[in-house]
Amino acid sequence: SLCAAGVPDLSYQQLKDLKKANVLHIDVRERWEIDRFGKIPESINIPLGELMEALQMDPTEFKEQYNQKMPSKSDPVVFSCLAGTRSKQALGFAMSLGFS
């Protein structure tokens, strides 16, 4: 299950369509889950426990750590996890930091 502020749940096809529009996709599963179940193409893995710190990093540090440009507070971002619980928490974290 995937979530975005305007659309609480997205289907896989909706995510594929959004990714064509340069939406940043952050997978908040743990690294062992990525190793076991696979990486979602073109997503970056930031485990939920690291997300608050990551979203407050210096942009240069973020790029070095995650090999991706740090999102601005107005950039479209989609969070995903295994069942939807952590992605909803991630959305709450991002919104509490001023992401729209």
mmCIF file of C-alpha atoms in Angstrom:
data_model
loop_
_atom_site.group_PDB
_atom_site.id
_atom_site.type_symbol
_atom_site.label_atom_id
_atom_site.label_comp_id
_atom_site.label_asym_id
_atom_site.label_seq_id
_atom_site.Cartn_x
_atom_site.Cartn_y
_atom_site.Cartn_z
ATOM 1 C CA SER A 1 0.000 0.000 0.000
ATOM 2 C CA LEU A 2 1.326 3.391 -0.984
ATOM 3 C CA CYS A 3 0.185 6.770 0.242
ATOM 4 C CA ALA A 4 0.373 10.427 -0.716
ATOM 5 C CA ALA A 5 -1.111 13.442 1.066
ATOM 6 C CA GLY A 6 -3.835 14.103 -1.521
ATOM 7 C CA VAL A 7 -4.493 10.454 -2.348
ATOM 8 C CA PRO A 8 -4.162 8.227 0.759
ATOM 9 C CA ASP A 9 -3.624 5.036 -1.224
ATOM 10 C CA LEU A 10 -2.145 4.544 -4.675
ATOM 11 C CA SER A 11 -2.285 1.502 -6.879
ATOM 12 C CA TYR A 12 0.862 0.094 -8.438
ATOM 13 C CA GLN A 13 -0.215 1.507 -11.827
ATOM 14 C CA GLN A 14 -0.799 4.971 -10.319
ATOM 15 C CA LEU A 15 2.699 4.832 -8.822
ATOM 16 C CA LYS A 16 4.178 3.840 -12.190
ATOM 17 C CA ASP A 17 2.400 6.803 -13.791
ATOM 18 C CA LEU A 18 3.608 9.181 -11.073
ATOM 19 C CA LYS A 19 7.185 7.983 -11.443
ATOM 20 C CA LYS A 20 7.114 9.093 -15.087
ATOM 21 C CA ALA A 21 6.495 12.608 -13.732
ATOM 22 C CA ASN A 22 9.691 12.583 -11.626
ATOM 23 C CA VAL A 23 8.064 11.919 -8.269
ATOM 24 C CA LEU A 24 10.632 10.911 -5.635
ATOM 25 C CA HIS A 25 9.761 7.434 -4.339
ATOM 26 C CA ILE A 26 11.099 6.666 -0.856
ATOM 27 C CA ASP A 27 10.788 3.066 0.328
ATOM 28 C CA VAL A 28 10.796 3.102 4.143
ATOM 29 C CA ARG A 29 11.220 -0.667 4.608
ATOM 30 C CA GLU A 30 14.242 -1.968 6.511
ATOM 31 C CA ARG A 31 17.350 -2.879 4.494
ATOM 32 C CA TRP A 32 16.911 -6.595 5.254
ATOM 33 C CA GLU A 33 13.421 -6.410 3.688
ATOM 34 C CA ILE A 34 14.896 -4.901 0.518
ATOM 35 C CA ASP A 35 17.509 -7.692 0.463
ATOM 36 C CA ARG A 36 14.868 -10.378 1.001
ATOM 37 C CA PHE A 37 11.953 -9.068 -1.095
ATOM 38 C CA GLY A 38 13.718 -6.862 -3.639
ATOM 39 C CA LYS A 39 14.141 -3.204 -4.423
ATOM 40 C CA ILE A 40 11.398 -1.281 -6.181
ATOM 41 C CA PRO A 41 12.971 0.166 -9.349
ATOM 42 C CA GLU A 42 13.900 3.845 -9.127
ATOM 43 C CA SER A 43 13.077 4.084 -5.427
ATOM 44 C CA ILE A 44 15.488 5.054 -2.691
ATOM 45 C CA ASN A 45 15.560 3.142 0.551
ATOM 46 C CA ILE A 46 15.473 5.218 3.711
ATOM 47 C CA PRO A 47 14.334 3.006 6.605
ATOM 48 C CA LEU A 48 11.612 4.665 8.683
ATOM 49 C CA GLY A 49 13.952 4.958 11.687
ATOM 50 C CA GLU A 50 16.323 7.128 9.626
ATOM 51 C CA LEU A 51 13.725 9.215 7.808
ATOM 52 C CA MET A 52 13.376 12.183 10.189
ATOM 53 C CA GLU A 53 17.146 12.646 10.264
ATOM 54 C CA ALA A 54 17.465 12.160 6.486
ATOM 55 C CA LEU A 55 14.820 14.777 5.676
ATOM 56 C CA GLN A 56 16.698 17.307 7.828
ATOM 57 C CA MET A 57 20.156 16.613 6.350
ATOM 58 C CA ASP A 58 22.263 19.083 4.466
ATOM 59 C CA PRO A 59 21.463 18.486 0.753
ATOM 60 C CA THR A 60 25.103 17.570 0.002
ATOM 61 C CA GLU A 61 25.127 15.006 2.817
ATOM 62 C CA PHE A 62 21.778 13.583 1.618
ATOM 63 C CA LYS A 63 23.164 13.173 -1.918
ATOM 64 C CA GLU A 64 26.282 11.403 -0.585
ATOM 65 C CA GLN A 65 24.275 9.109 1.702
ATOM 66 C CA TYR A 66 21.408 8.202 -0.649
ATOM 67 C CA ASN A 67 22.855 8.949 -4.105
ATOM 68 C CA GLN A 68 19.818 11.095 -4.884
ATOM 69 C CA LYS A 69 19.046 14.810 -4.860
ATOM 70 C CA MET A 70 17.388 15.803 -1.605
ATOM 71 C CA PRO A 71 13.721 16.685 -2.104
ATOM 72 C CA SER A 72 12.637 20.243 -1.417
ATOM 73 C CA LYS A 73 9.652 20.747 0.860
ATOM 74 C CA SER A 74 7.411 21.277 -2.198
ATOM 75 C CA ASP A 75 8.691 18.349 -4.320
ATOM 76 C CA PRO A 76 6.250 15.477 -4.872
ATOM 77 C CA VAL A 77 7.256 12.474 -2.749
ATOM 78 C CA VAL A 78 5.634 9.045 -2.401
ATOM 79 C CA PHE A 79 6.420 6.726 0.523
ATOM 80 C CA SER A 80 5.985 2.970 0.408
ATOM 81 C CA CYS A 81 6.459 0.035 2.764
ATOM 82 C CA LEU A 82 5.122 -3.507 3.013
ATOM 83 C CA ALA A 83 1.591 -2.970 4.338
ATOM 84 C CA GLY A 84 1.068 0.804 4.433
ATOM 85 C CA THR A 85 1.523 1.464 8.152
ATOM 86 C CA ARG A 86 5.090 2.753 7.968
ATOM 87 C CA SER A 87 4.428 4.770 4.814
ATOM 88 C CA LYS A 88 1.615 6.594 6.626
ATOM 89 C CA GLN A 89 4.002 7.290 9.531
ATOM 90 C CA ALA A 90 6.599 8.525 7.028
ATOM 91 C CA LEU A 91 4.032 10.869 5.518
ATOM 92 C CA GLY A 92 3.263 12.239 8.988
ATOM 93 C CA PHE A 93 6.981 12.768 9.683
ATOM 94 C CA ALA A 94 7.500 14.594 6.381
ATOM 95 C CA MET A 95 4.450 16.805 6.890
ATOM 96 C CA SER A 96 5.589 17.648 10.460
ATOM 97 C CA LEU A 97 8.855 18.898 8.913
ATOM 98 C CA GLY A 98 6.972 21.173 6.539
ATOM 99 C CA PHE A 99 6.789 19.001 3.428
ATOM 100 C CA SER A 100 3.617 19.589 1.469
#
